Amino acid sequence: MKIVSGVAAGVAVAIMACSVPASAAPMSQAEKLRRLDIMLMVTGLRCRTTADNFQADYGRFTTRHIATLNQASDAMKVDLAKRYGAAGANRALDKLSVTMANSYGQGHPWLNCAQLKQVARGLADARGSAPLVAAADQLLASSGTPQFTW
């Protein structure tokens, strides 16, 4: 397995194809971004006591992409408000966010802390939302390959 560091890892992750079952309901771009952020946050907390602590990389990711992440959250609130009303939208988003976080409570299904550190570092250096969405397509899959090649 060849692990590429820095921007190359983020870009490589972003361009890799993802296998999503045909029966899976498609996620909105906003939900993908929200899930990606939560996955990195929760797995970062799990990995913080290891040699592969990537809290600083996750911090750089959120700092660089805060506007995009906030827009995704706002778009999800608008969509949820259409279904549950204004008052129910915040509750629904909170419930969905907790469900997302809980799904990574035991770690990522196929990436270890060292691999997640490389991903976080690469995504922290990525520009724009397109590589984040592409990375989410792969990283949020229930299975995959931890190979990141340029």
Backbone as numpy.savetxt, mean C-alpha at the origin, in Angstrom:
# Nx Ny Nz CAx CAy CAz Cx Cy Cz
17.36 -14.66 -5.93 16.50 -13.48 -5.93 17.40 -12.25 -5.93
17.12 -11.35 -6.82 17.88 -10.12 -6.92 17.04 -8.99 -6.37
17.52 -8.33 -5.32 16.80 -7.21 -4.74 17.48 -5.93 -5.22
16.71 -5.05 -5.78 17.22 -3.78 -6.28 16.81 -2.72 -5.28
17.71 -1.79 -4.98 17.39 -0.79 -3.96 16.92 0.51 -4.56
16.47 1.40 -3.68 16.11 2.76 -4.04 14.95 2.88 -5.00
15.06 3.85 -5.87 13.99 4.15 -6.81 13.71 2.94 -7.70
14.74 2.24 -8.08 14.56 1.09 -8.96 13.60 0.08 -8.36
13.67 -0.17 -7.06 12.77 -1.13 -6.43 11.33 -0.66 -6.55
11.10 0.61 -6.26 9.74 1.14 -6.34 9.20 1.08 -7.75
10.04 1.45 -8.71 9.60 1.42 -10.10 9.41 -0.01 -10.56
10.31 -0.89 -10.17 10.19 -2.29 -10.57 8.92 -2.90 -10.01
8.64 -2.61 -8.75 7.40 -3.11 -8.14 6.21 -2.56 -8.91
6.28 -1.29 -9.25 5.15 -0.64 -9.91 4.86 -1.20 -11.28
5.88 -1.68 -11.98 5.63 -2.15 -13.34 5.35 -3.64 -13.43
5.52 -4.34 -12.32 5.26 -5.78 -12.34 3.76 -6.02 -12.45
3.39 -7.04 -13.20 1.97 -7.36 -13.35 1.47 -8.04 -12.09
0.20 -7.92 -11.88 -0.42 -8.51 -10.71 -1.49 -9.49 -11.16
-1.66 -10.56 -10.41 -2.71 -11.50 -10.76 -3.86 -11.33 -9.78
-4.97 -10.84 -10.28 -6.17 -10.66 -9.46 -7.20 -11.63 -9.98
-7.81 -12.42 -9.09 -8.82 -13.37 -9.55 -9.94 -12.66 -10.30
-10.46 -13.33 -11.33 -11.52 -12.74 -12.15 -12.76 -12.44 -11.34
-12.98 -13.16 -10.27 -14.18 -12.96 -9.46 -14.05 -11.79 -8.49
-12.85 -11.27 -8.32 -12.66 -10.17 -7.37 -13.26 -8.89 -7.93
-13.98 -8.19 -7.06 -14.55 -6.89 -7.46 -13.40 -5.91 -7.61
-13.42 -5.11 -8.67 -12.31 -4.17 -8.87 -12.33 -3.09 -7.78
-11.14 -2.74 -7.32 -10.98 -1.69 -6.33 -10.80 -0.36 -7.04
-11.31 0.68 -6.46 -11.07 2.02 -7.01 -9.61 2.38 -6.77
-9.11 3.34 -7.52 -7.75 3.82 -7.33 -7.59 4.36 -5.92
-8.60 5.06 -5.42 -8.54 5.61 -4.07 -8.40 4.51 -3.03
-9.16 3.44 -3.18 -9.08 2.34 -2.21 -7.72 1.65 -2.29
-7.19 1.50 -3.50 -5.86 0.89 -3.66 -4.81 1.70 -2.90
-4.87 3.02 -3.05 -3.90 3.88 -2.39 -4.06 3.83 -0.87
-5.31 3.82 -0.41 -5.57 3.73 1.03 -5.06 2.41 1.59
-5.33 1.33 0.88 -4.86 0.01 1.31 -3.34 -0.08 1.31
-2.70 0.48 0.28 -1.24 0.47 0.21 -0.66 1.20 1.42
-1.18 2.37 1.73 -0.71 3.14 2.87 -0.88 2.36 4.17
-2.04 1.78 4.36 -2.30 1.03 5.60 -1.41 -0.21 5.67
-1.23 -0.90 4.55 -0.36 -2.08 4.54 1.06 -1.70 4.96
1.58 -0.61 4.39 2.93 -0.19 4.75 3.01 0.26 6.20
1.99 0.95 6.69 1.98 1.40 8.07 2.00 0.22 9.04
1.09 -0.73 8.82 0.96 -1.87 9.75 2.19 -2.78 9.68
2.64 -3.10 8.47 3.82 -3.96 8.38 5.06 -3.23 8.88
5.10 -1.92 8.70 6.21 -1.14 9.25 6.26 -1.24 10.77
5.11 -1.21 11.39 5.06 -1.36 12.85 5.51 -2.75 13.27
5.13 -3.76 12.51 5.55 -5.13 12.82 7.06 -5.29 12.68
7.65 -4.60 11.71 9.07 -4.76 11.41 9.97 -3.81 12.19
9.40 -2.92 12.98 10.20 -1.86 13.61 11.21 -2.38 14.63
11.01 -3.58 15.16 11.96 -4.12 16.14 12.94 -5.10 15.50
12.97 -5.13 14.18 13.88 -6.03 13.48 15.02 -5.24 12.87
15.97 -5.96 12.30 17.08 -5.32 11.59 16.58 -4.59 10.35
15.39 -4.91 9.91 14.82 -4.32 8.69 13.74 -3.29 9.00
13.93 -2.54 10.06 13.01 -1.47 10.44 12.92 -0.48 9.28
11.71 -0.23 8.78 11.57 0.73 7.68 10.64 1.88 8.04
10.58 2.22 9.31 9.76 3.34 9.76 10.19 4.65 9.10
11.49 4.87 8.96 11.96 6.11 8.33 11.55 6.15 6.87
11.64 5.02 6.18 11.23 4.96 4.77 9.73 5.18 4.64
8.96 4.59 5.55 7.51 4.80 5.52 7.20 6.28 5.80
7.93 6.88 6.72 7.75 8.31 7.00 8.03 9.16 5.77
9.08 8.83 5.03 9.38 9.56 3.80 8.29 9.33 2.75
7.77 8.10 2.69 6.69 7.78 1.76 5.47 8.66 2.05
5.06 8.71 3.32 3.86 9.50 3.65 4.11 10.99 3.47
5.31 11.45 3.79 5.61 12.88 3.61 5.56 13.26 2.13
6.18 12.45 1.28 6.22 12.77 -0.15 4.84 12.66 -0.78
4.04 11.71 -0.34 2.77 11.42 -1.01 1.53 11.82 -0.20
1.71 12.68 0.80 0.59 13.03 1.68 -0.59 13.60 0.92
-0.36 14.43 -0.07 -1.48 15.01 -0.83 -2.24 13.92 -1.57
-1.52 13.01 -2.20 -2.15 11.91 -2.93 -2.92 10.99 -1.98
-2.32 10.68 -0.85 -2.98 9.80 0.14 -4.22 10.47 0.71
-4.14 11.76 0.99 -5.31 12.48 1.50 -6.41 12.57 0.45
-6.05 12.79 -0.80 -7.04 12.81 -1.88 -7.74 11.47 -1.99
-6.99 10.37 -1.84 -7.57 9.04 -1.90 -8.58 8.85 -0.76
-8.20 9.26 0.43 -9.10 9.15 1.57 -10.37 9.98 1.36
-10.20 11.19 0.85 -11.35 12.06 0.59 -12.27 11.46 -0.49
-11.67 10.88 -1.53 -12.47 10.26 -2.59 -13.25 9.07 -2.05
-12.63 8.31 -1.15 -13.35 7.19 -0.53 -14.51 7.70 0.31
-14.31 8.79 1.04 -15.39 9.37 1.85 -16.56 9.81 0.97
-16.26 10.43 -0.16 -17.31 10.86 -1.09 -18.10 9.65 -1.59
-17.37 8.61 -1.98 -18.03 7.40 -2.47 -18.88 6.75 -1.37
-18.34 6.68 -0.18 -19.07 6.07 0.94 -20.27 6.93 1.34
-20.15 8.24 1.22 -21.28 9.12 1.55 -22.44 8.88 0.60
-22.16 8.55 -0.64 -23.22 8.24 -1.60 -24.00 7.00 -1.17
-23.30 6.07 -0.54 -23.94 4.82 -0.11 -24.52 4.89 1.30
-23.83 5.59 2.20 -24.22 5.55 3.62 -24.60 6.90 4.20
-24.61 7.95 3.40 -24.90 9.28 3.90 -23.65 9.90 4.51
-23.70 11.20 4.73 -22.53 11.93 5.24 -22.09 11.40 6.60
-23.03 11.18 7.50 -22.68 10.71 8.85 -22.12 9.29 8.81
-22.68 8.46 7.98 -22.24 7.07 7.89 -20.92 6.89 7.16
-20.53 7.87 6.35 -19.31 7.75 5.55 -18.07 7.63 6.43
-17.96 8.48 7.44 -16.78 8.41 8.31 -16.73 7.09 9.07
-17.89 6.64 9.56 -17.95 5.35 10.25 -17.54 4.22 9.32
-18.06 4.26 8.10 -17.76 3.21 7.12 -16.27 3.21 6.76
-15.69 4.41 6.60 -14.26 4.49 6.28 -13.42 4.00 7.45
-13.80 4.36 8.66 -13.08 3.86 9.85 -13.14 2.34 9.92
-14.32 1.78 9.71 -14.49 0.33 9.77 -13.66 -0.35 8.69
-13.70 0.21 7.48 -12.92 -0.35 6.38 -11.43 -0.25 6.67
-10.98 0.87 7.23 -9.57 1.05 7.56 -9.10 0.06 8.62
-9.92 -0.19 9.62 -9.58 -1.17 10.66 -9.52 -2.57 10.05
-10.45 -2.89 9.19 -10.45 -4.19 8.53 -9.17 -4.35 7.70
-8.80 -3.30 6.97 -7.57 -3.33 6.18 -6.36 -3.56 7.09
-6.28 -2.80 8.16 -5.15 -2.91 9.08 -5.08 -4.31 9.69
-6.21 -4.83 10.10 -6.23 -6.16 10.70 -5.75 -7.23 9.74
-5.98 -7.03 8.45 -5.55 -8.05 7.48 -4.03 -8.15 7.40
-3.31 -7.13 7.86 -1.85 -7.17 7.86 -1.27 -7.30 9.26
-2.12 -7.55 10.24 -1.66 -7.68 11.62 -0.64 -8.78 11.83
-0.73 -9.83 11.04 0.22 -10.94 11.14 1.34 -10.82 10.11
1.39 -9.70 9.41 2.43 -9.48 8.41 1.86 -9.54 7.01
2.71 -9.27 6.05 2.33 -9.33 4.63 2.26 -10.80 4.24
1.31 -11.18 3.36 1.16 -12.60 3.03 2.35 -13.23 2.31
3.18 -12.46 1.64 4.29 -13.08 0.92 5.57 -12.26 0.86
5.63 -11.14 1.58 6.86 -10.36 1.66 7.35 -10.31 3.10
8.66 -10.42 3.27 9.21 -10.30 4.62 9.65 -8.86 4.88
10.15 -8.60 6.06 10.51 -7.23 6.45 11.59 -6.64 5.55
12.57 -7.43 5.17 13.64 -6.90 4.30 13.06 -6.49 2.95
12.18 -7.28 2.40 11.57 -6.96 1.11 10.65 -5.75 1.23
9.89 -5.68 2.31 9.01 -4.53 2.52 9.81 -3.24 2.70
10.98 -3.35 3.32 11.85 -2.19 3.48 12.28 -1.66 2.12
12.65 -2.56 1.21 13.02 -2.15 -0.15 11.85 -1.50 -0.87
10.66 -2.08 -0.70 9.47 -1.51 -1.33 9.20 -0.11 -0.79
9.21 0.04 0.54 8.94 1.34 1.15 9.95 2.38 0.69
11.21 1.98 0.63 12.25 2.91 0.19 12.02 3.34 -1.26
11.70 2.38 -2.13 11.45 2.71 -3.52 10.22 3.58 -3.70
9.16 3.27 -2.98 7.93 4.05 -3.10 8.09 5.45 -2.50
8.95 5.57 -1.51 9.22 6.90 -0.95 9.88 7.80 -1.99
10.61 7.20 -2.91 11.29 7.98 -3.95 10.47 8.10 -5.23
9.35 7.38 -5.32 8.52 7.43 -6.52 7.87 8.79 -6.67
7.54 9.15 -7.90 6.89 10.44 -8.18 5.52 10.18 -8.78
4.53 10.90 -8.26 3.17 10.79 -8.79 2.43 9.59 -8.24
1.15 9.52 -8.59 0.32 8.44 -8.06 0.37 7.18 -8.91
0.73 7.29 -10.18 0.72 6.11 -11.07 1.59 4.96 -10.55
2.84 5.21 -10.12 3.61 4.08 -9.60 3.05 3.52 -8.30
2.38 4.36 -7.53 1.78 3.87 -6.28 0.61 2.94 -6.58
-0.21 3.32 -7.53 -1.36 2.49 -7.91 -0.87 1.17 -8.50
0.14 1.25 -9.36 0.68 0.03 -9.97 1.29 -0.87 -8.90
2.00 -0.28 -7.93 2.57 -1.07 -6.85 1.46 -1.71 -6.02
0.41 -0.96 -5.75 -0.72 -1.50 -4.98 -1.32 -2.70 -5.69
-1.43 -2.63 -7.01 -1.98 -3.76 -7.76 -1.22 -5.04 -7.47
0.09 -4.95 -7.35 0.87 -6.14 -7.06 0.91 -6.45 -5.57
1.22 -5.46 -4.77 1.48 -5.70 -3.35 0.25 -6.09 -2.55
-0.93 -5.72 -3.01 -2.14 -6.06 -2.28 -2.71 -7.41 -2.67
-2.09 -8.06 -3.64 -2.52 -9.41 -4.03 -2.21 -10.38 -2.90
-3.02 -11.42 -2.81 -2.82 -12.38 -1.72 -1.61 -13.29 -1.94
-1.09 -13.31 -3.15 0.13 -14.08 -3.42 0.91 -13.34 -4.51
2.16 -13.67 -4.57 3.01 -13.03 -5.57 4.42 -13.51 -5.45
5.32 -12.78 -6.05 6.74 -13.14 -6.00 7.52 -11.98 -5.41
8.45 -12.28 -4.51 9.24 -11.21 -3.90 10.44 -10.81 -4.75
10.42 -11.05 -6.03 11.54 -10.66 -6.88 11.30 -9.28 -7.46
12.23 -8.39 -7.22 12.17 -7.04 -7.75 13.39 -6.86 -8.64
13.17 -6.89 -9.92 14.30 -6.72 -10.83 14.02 -5.52 -11.73
15.04 -4.87 -12.14 14.90 -3.70 -13.00 14.67 -4.13 -14.41
